[in-house]
Short mmCIF file of C-alpha atoms and ligand atoms in Angstrom, two decimals:
data_model
loop_
_atom_site.label_atom_id
_atom_site.label_comp_id
_atom_site.label_asym_id
_atom_site.label_seq_id
_atom_site.Cartn_x
_atom_site.Cartn_y
_atom_site.Cartn_z
CA MET A 1 46.60 39.58 50.16
CA SER A 2 45.25 43.03 50.68
CA ILE A 3 47.08 46.70 50.88
CA GLN A 4 47.27 47.57 54.60
CA THR A 5 46.37 50.39 56.08
CA LEU A 6 48.85 51.77 57.54
CA PRO A 7 49.12 54.60 60.73
CA ALA A 8 50.76 57.76 58.12
CA PRO A 9 53.77 59.42 60.20
CA ARG A 10 53.27 63.08 60.36
CA VAL A 11 56.49 63.71 57.92
CA GLN A 12 57.76 67.65 57.30
CA PHE A 13 60.14 68.09 54.53
CA GLY A 14 62.80 71.37 54.76
CA ALA A 15 65.76 73.10 55.55
CA GLY A 16 66.59 73.42 59.10
CA VAL A 17 63.01 71.67 60.06
CA ARG A 18 65.20 69.69 62.45
CA TRP A 19 65.03 72.47 64.79
CA THR A 20 61.09 71.87 64.94
CA VAL A 21 61.98 68.76 66.70
CA GLN A 22 61.76 69.45 70.29
CA ASP A 23 58.28 71.28 69.26
CA GLU A 24 57.10 67.86 67.39
CA LEU A 25 57.95 65.50 70.80
CA GLN A 26 55.80 68.15 73.03
CA ARG A 27 53.19 67.61 70.30
CA ILE A 28 53.41 63.50 70.94
CA GLY A 29 53.89 64.18 74.49
CA GLY A 30 57.51 63.36 75.16
CA THR A 31 58.89 64.55 77.94
CA ARG A 32 63.02 62.82 78.13
CA ALA A 33 64.11 61.82 75.02
CA LEU A 34 66.57 59.10 74.51
CA VAL A 35 68.46 60.28 71.08
CA LEU A 36 69.94 56.98 68.31
CA SER A 37 72.78 57.22 66.00
CA THR A 38 75.14 55.17 64.69
CA PRO A 39 79.02 55.32 66.13
CA HIS A 40 79.66 57.29 63.09
CA GLN A 41 77.02 59.98 63.43
CA SER A 42 77.37 60.28 66.98
CA ASP A 43 78.06 64.13 66.43
CA ALA A 44 74.89 64.62 64.94
CA ALA A 45 72.83 63.29 67.41
CA MET A 46 74.80 64.93 69.91
CA ARG A 47 74.13 68.46 68.40
CA ILE A 48 70.03 67.25 68.42
CA ALA A 49 70.21 66.45 72.22
CA GLU A 50 71.87 70.09 72.72
CA THR A 51 69.06 71.10 69.95
CA LEU A 52 66.40 69.46 72.38
CA GLU A 53 67.30 70.84 75.99
CA PRO A 54 65.85 70.16 78.59
CA LEU A 55 64.02 67.25 77.21
CA ALA A 56 66.67 65.00 76.21
CA ALA A 57 67.91 62.12 78.31
CA GLY A 58 70.81 60.87 76.72
CA VAL A 59 72.73 59.26 73.69
CA TYR A 60 72.76 55.97 72.35
CA ALA A 61 75.22 56.19 69.51
CA ARG A 62 75.72 52.29 68.64
CA ALA A 63 73.11 51.67 66.46
CA GLN A 64 74.57 48.66 63.87
CA MET A 65 73.16 47.57 60.08
CA HIS A 66 70.68 44.59 60.24
CA THR A 67 69.85 45.86 63.64
CA PRO A 68 71.33 43.08 66.59
CA VAL A 69 69.11 42.11 68.92
CA HIS A 70 71.55 42.69 71.27
CA ILE A 71 72.17 46.04 70.77
CA THR A 72 68.29 46.86 71.10
CA GLU A 73 68.43 44.96 74.58
CA ASP A 74 71.18 47.19 75.35
CA ALA A 75 69.43 50.34 74.03
CA VAL A 76 66.50 49.48 75.68
CA ALA A 77 68.26 48.69 79.13
CA TYR A 78 69.65 51.71 78.91
CA LEU A 79 65.91 53.96 77.87
CA LYS A 80 64.83 52.35 80.87
CA THR A 81 68.02 53.39 83.09
CA ILE A 82 67.30 57.01 82.27
CA GLN A 83 63.78 56.68 82.50
CA ALA A 84 63.17 57.91 78.84
CA ASP A 85 59.77 57.98 77.64
CA CYS A 86 60.74 58.85 73.72
CA ILE A 87 63.02 58.73 71.02
CA VAL A 88 65.12 60.80 68.55
CA SER A 89 66.47 58.51 65.73
CA ILE A 90 69.01 60.31 63.65
CA GLY A 91 70.55 58.51 60.77
CA GLY A 92 70.04 56.30 57.70
CA GLY A 93 68.02 52.74 57.86
CA SER A 94 70.52 51.45 60.56
CA THR A 95 69.22 53.86 63.03
CA THR A 96 65.77 54.10 62.19
CA GLY A 97 65.89 50.40 62.59
CA LEU A 98 67.18 50.42 65.95
CA GLY A 99 64.45 53.25 66.51
CA LYS A 100 61.58 50.66 65.52
CA ALA A 101 62.79 47.88 67.58
CA ILE A 102 62.83 49.95 70.36
CA VAL A 103 59.47 51.08 70.19
CA HIS A 104 58.41 47.22 69.30
CA ARG A 105 59.31 46.35 72.89
CA THR A 106 57.93 49.52 74.48
CA GLY A 107 55.61 51.37 72.68
CA VAL A 108 57.54 54.91 72.93
CA ALA A 109 57.26 57.96 70.84
CA HIS A 110 59.92 58.27 67.56
CA VAL A 111 60.75 60.80 65.92
CA THR A 112 62.89 60.00 63.30
CA ILE A 113 65.39 62.46 61.54
CA PRO A 114 66.49 60.29 58.28
CA THR A 115 70.09 60.88 56.48
CA THR A 116 70.21 58.67 53.57
CA TYR A 117 67.68 57.07 51.15
CA ALA A 118 66.62 53.95 52.32
CA GLY A 119 62.80 55.02 53.18
CA SER A 120 62.97 52.47 56.75
CA GLU A 121 60.96 55.48 58.77
CA ALA A 122 58.11 55.07 56.05
CA THR A 123 57.29 51.29 56.43
CA PRO A 124 55.73 49.12 59.44
CA ILE A 125 58.96 46.49 58.58
CA LEU A 126 61.48 45.85 61.11
CA GLY A 127 64.24 43.45 60.25
CA GLN A 128 66.95 41.93 62.96
CA THR A 129 69.70 39.73 63.47
CA GLU A 130 70.46 37.78 66.36
CA ASN A 131 72.79 34.51 66.12
CA GLY A 132 73.61 35.21 62.44
CA ALA A 133 70.00 35.12 61.25
CA LYS A 134 68.09 37.86 60.05
CA THR A 135 63.94 37.88 60.49
CA THR A 136 61.80 40.20 59.31
CA LEU A 137 58.26 41.33 60.68
CA SER A 138 55.91 43.87 60.38
CA ASP A 139 54.16 45.58 63.29
CA PRO A 140 51.65 49.08 62.18
CA ARG A 141 53.11 50.76 65.72
CA VAL A 142 57.09 50.75 64.55
CA VAL A 143 56.05 53.75 62.03
CA PRO A 144 57.78 56.38 63.39
CA ASP A 145 54.97 59.22 64.50
CA VAL A 146 56.85 62.15 63.02
CA VAL A 147 59.80 61.89 60.33
CA LEU A 148 61.58 65.32 59.42
CA TYR A 149 63.69 65.43 56.03
CA ASP A 150 65.52 68.39 56.70
CA PRO A 151 68.05 68.40 53.41
CA GLU A 152 70.48 69.68 55.36
CA LEU A 153 71.54 67.10 57.26
CA ILE A 154 71.71 64.80 54.07
CA VAL A 155 74.86 66.61 52.15
CA SER A 156 77.14 64.96 54.58
CA LEU A 157 76.26 61.90 52.41
CA PRO A 158 79.55 60.92 49.74
CA VAL A 159 78.72 60.64 47.33
CA GLU A 160 79.23 56.93 46.14
CA MET A 161 76.86 56.18 49.31
CA THR A 162 74.23 58.73 48.28
CA VAL A 163 73.74 56.85 44.70
CA THR A 164 73.78 53.29 46.22
CA SER A 165 71.22 54.42 48.88
CA ALA A 166 68.86 56.08 46.04
CA LEU A 167 69.48 53.01 43.79
CA ASN A 168 68.11 51.03 47.09
CA ALA A 169 65.61 53.58 46.97
CA ILE A 170 64.44 52.77 43.29
CA ALA A 171 64.15 49.30 43.92
CA HIS A 172 61.58 49.50 46.58
CA ALA A 173 59.77 51.58 43.47
CA ALA A 174 60.49 48.92 40.60
CA GLU A 175 59.47 45.97 42.41
CA ALA A 176 56.10 47.58 43.56
CA LEU A 177 55.05 47.99 39.82
CA TYR A 178 54.52 44.04 40.15
CA ALA A 179 53.69 43.36 43.21
CA PRO A 180 50.83 41.15 43.60
CA ASN A 181 49.09 43.16 45.79
CA ARG A 182 49.64 46.40 44.04
CA THR A 183 47.28 49.33 43.43
CA PRO A 184 46.60 52.43 41.24
CA ASP A 185 47.82 54.28 44.21
CA SER A 186 51.14 52.16 45.15
CA ASP A 187 51.46 52.54 41.18
CA ALA A 188 51.14 56.51 41.36
CA LEU A 189 53.68 56.33 44.52
CA ALA A 190 56.36 54.00 43.05
CA THR A 191 56.29 55.84 39.98
CA GLN A 192 56.25 59.31 41.28
CA GLY A 193 58.96 58.22 43.58
CA MET A 194 61.60 56.75 40.37
CA ALA A 195 60.98 59.85 39.02
CA CYS A 196 61.94 62.10 41.82
CA PHE A 197 65.81 60.03 41.54
CA ALA A 198 65.63 60.16 37.74
CA ARG A 199 65.46 64.02 37.53
CA TYR A 200 67.36 65.12 40.76
CA LEU A 201 69.97 62.54 41.73
CA PRO A 202 72.11 63.73 38.84
CA ASP A 203 71.89 67.35 40.21
CA VAL A 204 72.78 66.45 43.81
CA ILE A 205 75.68 64.22 42.19
CA ALA A 206 76.72 67.27 40.38
CA ASP A 207 76.38 69.45 43.61
CA PRO A 208 75.78 67.34 46.80
CA ALA A 209 75.39 70.62 48.48
CA ASN A 210 72.40 71.30 46.59
CA LEU A 211 69.54 71.64 49.10
CA LYS A 212 66.37 71.86 46.79
CA ALA A 213 68.13 68.73 44.61
CA ARG A 214 68.92 67.05 48.10
CA GLN A 215 64.77 67.94 49.37
CA GLU A 216 63.67 66.23 45.95
CA THR A 217 65.87 63.37 46.47
CA GLN A 218 64.29 62.83 49.87
CA ARG A 219 60.32 63.13 48.51
CA GLY A 220 61.76 60.41 46.51
CA ALA A 221 62.82 58.19 49.24
CA TYR A 222 59.61 58.79 51.21
CA ALA A 223 57.30 57.88 48.46
CA CYS A 224 59.69 55.10 47.71
CA GLY A 225 59.56 53.81 51.15
CA ALA A 226 55.50 54.35 51.29
CA VAL A 227 55.31 52.08 48.62
CA LEU A 228 57.45 49.48 50.40
CA GLY A 229 55.56 49.19 53.56
CA GLN A 230 52.14 48.80 51.18
CA VAL A 231 53.16 46.19 48.73
CA GLY A 232 54.77 42.68 48.40
CA MET A 233 58.07 42.47 47.38
CA ALA A 234 59.89 40.06 45.09
CA LEU A 235 63.28 38.63 43.16
CA HIS A 236 65.30 41.46 44.02
CA HIS A 237 64.49 41.55 47.32
CA LYS A 238 65.13 38.32 48.42
CA LEU A 239 68.14 38.43 46.38
CA CYS A 240 69.38 41.20 48.39
CA HIS A 241 68.37 39.98 51.93
CA THR A 242 69.90 36.40 50.83
CA LEU A 243 73.71 38.13 49.65
CA GLY A 244 73.43 40.53 51.91
CA GLY A 245 72.73 37.61 54.97
CA ALA A 246 74.62 35.27 53.52
CA PHE A 247 78.41 37.44 52.71
CA ASP A 248 77.84 40.15 55.16
CA LEU A 249 77.89 43.17 52.46
CA PRO A 250 77.12 46.67 52.67
CA HIS A 251 72.93 46.80 51.86
CA ALA A 252 72.73 49.70 49.87
CA ALA A 253 75.30 48.77 47.23
CA THR A 254 74.28 45.39 46.81
CA HIS A 255 70.62 46.45 46.21
CA ALA A 256 72.55 48.97 43.45
CA ILE A 257 74.43 45.88 41.92
CA ILE A 258 71.34 43.50 41.54
CA LEU A 259 68.78 45.76 41.00
CA PRO A 260 69.21 46.34 37.13
CA HIS A 261 69.56 42.22 36.77
CA ALA A 262 66.40 41.33 38.69
CA ILE A 263 64.38 43.91 36.91
CA SER A 264 65.99 42.45 33.67
CA TYR A 265 65.41 38.77 34.91
CA ASN A 266 61.32 39.88 35.16
CA SER A 267 61.12 42.26 32.62
CA ARG A 268 59.39 39.87 29.94
CA ALA A 269 57.04 38.53 32.36
CA ALA A 270 56.35 41.94 33.96
CA ARG A 271 56.84 44.29 30.55
CA VAL A 272 53.54 46.44 30.83
CA GLU A 273 54.18 46.41 34.95
CA LEU A 274 57.18 47.67 34.33
CA GLY A 275 56.75 50.26 31.46
CA PRO A 276 57.21 53.60 33.94
CA VAL A 277 61.03 52.41 34.73
CA CYS A 278 61.28 52.17 30.81
CA GLU A 279 59.74 55.71 30.10
CA ILE A 280 61.03 57.61 33.55
CA PHE A 281 65.00 55.97 32.74
CA GLU A 282 64.60 56.32 29.35
CA ALA A 283 65.54 53.50 27.45
CA GLU A 284 63.36 50.25 25.63
CA THR A 285 63.92 48.01 28.50
CA PRO A 286 63.62 47.80 32.02
CA GLY A 287 66.67 46.19 33.13
CA LEU A 288 68.95 48.19 30.60
CA ALA A 289 66.97 51.48 31.34
CA LEU A 290 67.95 50.79 35.37
CA HIS A 291 71.78 49.53 34.20
CA ASN A 292 72.41 52.78 32.57
CA PHE A 293 70.94 55.04 34.75
CA ALA A 294 73.61 53.55 37.64
CA VAL A 295 76.20 53.83 34.89
CA ALA A 296 75.94 57.60 34.54
CA CYS A 297 75.68 57.53 38.05
CA GLY A 298 78.71 56.37 39.12
CA ALA A 299 77.47 52.86 40.73
CA PRO A 300 79.17 50.55 41.58
CA LEU A 301 78.54 47.86 39.33
CA ALA A 302 80.00 44.18 40.59
CA LEU A 303 79.13 41.86 43.00
CA ARG A 304 83.14 40.92 42.42
CA ASP A 305 83.97 44.50 43.89
CA LEU A 306 82.59 43.54 47.28
CA GLY A 307 84.43 41.13 47.82
CA VAL A 308 81.93 37.56 46.60
CA THR A 309 83.91 35.46 44.79
CA LEU A 310 82.40 32.98 41.95
CA GLU A 311 82.79 29.89 44.26
CA GLN A 312 80.18 31.54 46.16
CA LEU A 313 77.62 32.34 43.57
CA ASP A 314 76.51 28.82 43.83
CA ASP A 315 75.32 28.67 47.44
CA ALA A 316 73.98 32.14 46.80
CA ALA A 317 71.52 30.52 44.49
CA ASP A 318 70.53 27.86 46.36
CA LEU A 319 69.81 29.77 49.37
CA ALA A 320 67.65 32.23 47.23
CA THR A 321 65.75 29.16 45.79
CA GLN A 322 65.27 27.15 48.76
CA LYS A 323 61.85 28.34 49.15
CA PRO A 324 59.28 29.28 46.72
CA TYR A 325 57.78 33.34 46.97
CA PRO A 326 55.84 35.39 44.25
CA ASN A 327 57.64 36.81 41.41
CA PRO A 328 56.00 37.31 38.10
CA ALA A 329 58.91 34.99 36.45
CA ARG A 330 59.62 31.35 37.29
CA VAL A 331 62.08 31.57 39.53
CA THR A 332 65.31 28.80 38.58
CA ARG A 333 67.94 27.86 40.40
CA ASP A 334 69.49 28.00 36.70
CA GLY A 335 68.41 31.39 36.02
CA ILE A 336 69.35 32.93 39.47
CA ARG A 337 73.03 31.17 38.88
CA HIS A 338 73.21 32.59 36.19
CA LEU A 339 71.92 36.29 37.10
CA LEU A 340 74.18 35.88 39.83
CA GLU A 341 76.79 35.63 37.29
CA ALA A 342 76.22 39.08 35.13
CA ALA A 343 75.58 40.72 38.50
CA TRP A 344 78.99 39.45 40.11
CA SER A 345 80.99 40.50 36.67
CA GLY A 346 79.58 43.73 36.15
CA ALA A 347 77.94 42.85 32.83
CA PRO A 348 74.96 45.05 31.39
CA PRO A 349 71.50 43.25 31.92
CA GLN A 350 69.72 41.63 28.34
CA ASN A 351 66.39 42.85 28.96
P1 NAD B 401 72.64 53.11 57.02
O1 NAD B 401 72.33 53.64 58.43
O2 NAD B 401 73.64 51.36 57.58
O3 NAD B 401 74.41 54.08 56.82
C1 NAD B 401 75.85 53.74 56.43
C2 NAD B 401 77.19 54.47 57.10
O4 NAD B 401 76.15 55.52 56.68
C3 NAD B 401 76.47 54.75 58.44
O5 NAD B 401 77.23 54.48 58.97
C4 NAD B 401 75.85 56.04 58.91
O6 NAD B 401 76.08 56.55 60.21
C5 NAD B 401 76.29 56.97 57.56
N1 NAD B 401 75.63 57.80 57.57
C6 NAD B 401 74.61 57.80 57.50
N2 NAD B 401 73.96 58.88 56.76
C7 NAD B 401 74.51 59.95 56.86
C8 NAD B 401 74.99 60.80 56.61
N3 NAD B 401 73.75 62.17 55.68
N4 NAD B 401 76.16 61.34 56.15
C9 NAD B 401 77.14 61.13 56.62
N5 NAD B 401 77.23 59.67 56.64
C10 NAD B 401 75.71 58.89 57.43
O7 NAD B 401 72.36 52.48 55.95
P2 NAD B 401 70.96 52.23 54.90
O8 NAD B 401 71.28 51.91 53.76
O9 NAD B 401 70.58 53.82 55.10
O10 NAD B 401 70.30 51.54 55.99
C11 NAD B 401 70.89 50.10 55.84
C12 NAD B 401 70.06 49.30 56.72
O11 NAD B 401 68.69 49.64 56.75
C13 NAD B 401 69.69 47.81 56.45
O12 NAD B 401 70.00 47.76 57.78
C14 NAD B 401 68.28 47.63 56.51
O13 NAD B 401 68.21 46.73 56.12
C15 NAD B 401 67.59 48.71 56.73
N6 NAD B 401 66.63 48.90 55.52
C16 NAD B 401 65.09 49.39 56.15
C17 NAD B 401 64.05 48.75 55.40
C18 NAD B 401 62.73 48.88 56.71
O14 NAD B 401 61.47 49.39 55.89
N7 NAD B 401 62.50 48.06 57.30
C19 NAD B 401 64.59 49.86 54.39
C20 NAD B 401 65.41 49.95 54.24
C21 NAD B 401 66.45 49.43 54.61
#
């Protein structure tokens, strides 16, 4: 496996950088823009559309988690009806995902304004769901042309989601450290991303409107997203994908709960590689380091609090071990069942 050479988006950070969206669109040749969001962020999408006048051609505020194909097809039909030649997505990974799915089908230009820490804007990965099944593809063309990180737009992210979204980002970086195709550059990016969250997430929790801390955590999100796009993921992402798909769990909260346990599972097999996790989050073992950080941030700790039942863990363990995949520690059905039970109860991981 070799590292992918990806088209890098143009990335801008700064309070108020969203007001440059019209200039950015014109710079990449956009003349009629479709603005995307979830229903929850339709007001934010309307404000972006007003900013874009006279370039705004319409707003499509129906993005959903896991990028359902029927929504994408509906959005593409609308894009064609209004003759838009570019899109602006404002929101978390769900909205960025809809934007990427539209680009995958039409090739239009894409400016994205992320409002969570998910990091999808930095990757060529597109996950889509159809008839209850999630598939993932990689297409360098879906990396957005421009990413505008405006800390003023992320202050509205509730603290609980701020924390789970940050742990979702940290998960990309932690697994990148032991990826078979990691490089010194990917290690540096992963370490940099985690350090941003370790240093500034507590400040964000203390004052969610702290723009300096929000901006630094957005830098962390970009680093973690970029590393997700560069190297392969393993057990942690496999488990989250499986649990999310099987039980329709919230994406970021599932990552937050599984992360310390998956990293603990791999801690002996990848002791040296996971060293930066211990250093950055200040504990002797990486699973405990991440658990302690999650506790200090008030993160959800137990799958049972997401409505998962003890009986469902058997199915989840079966599903997660059906097909082999690269992972530092050997993946066994019993080992995974044990891991899931610890994550279900919220007990601290062993290592
Ligand atoms: P999300 O985009 O689903 O957002 C969750 C909710 O929070 C939505 O209602 C959204 O409108 C709202 N929200 C977002 N930002 C807000 C803000 N600043 N203020 C108030 N409300 C806000 O959540 P997410 O965790 O960012 O994204 C999850 C999705 O992203 C999943 O489908 C996941 O598979 C995908 N994802 C993809 C990649 C990739 O590289 N392809 C990477 C990470 C995540």
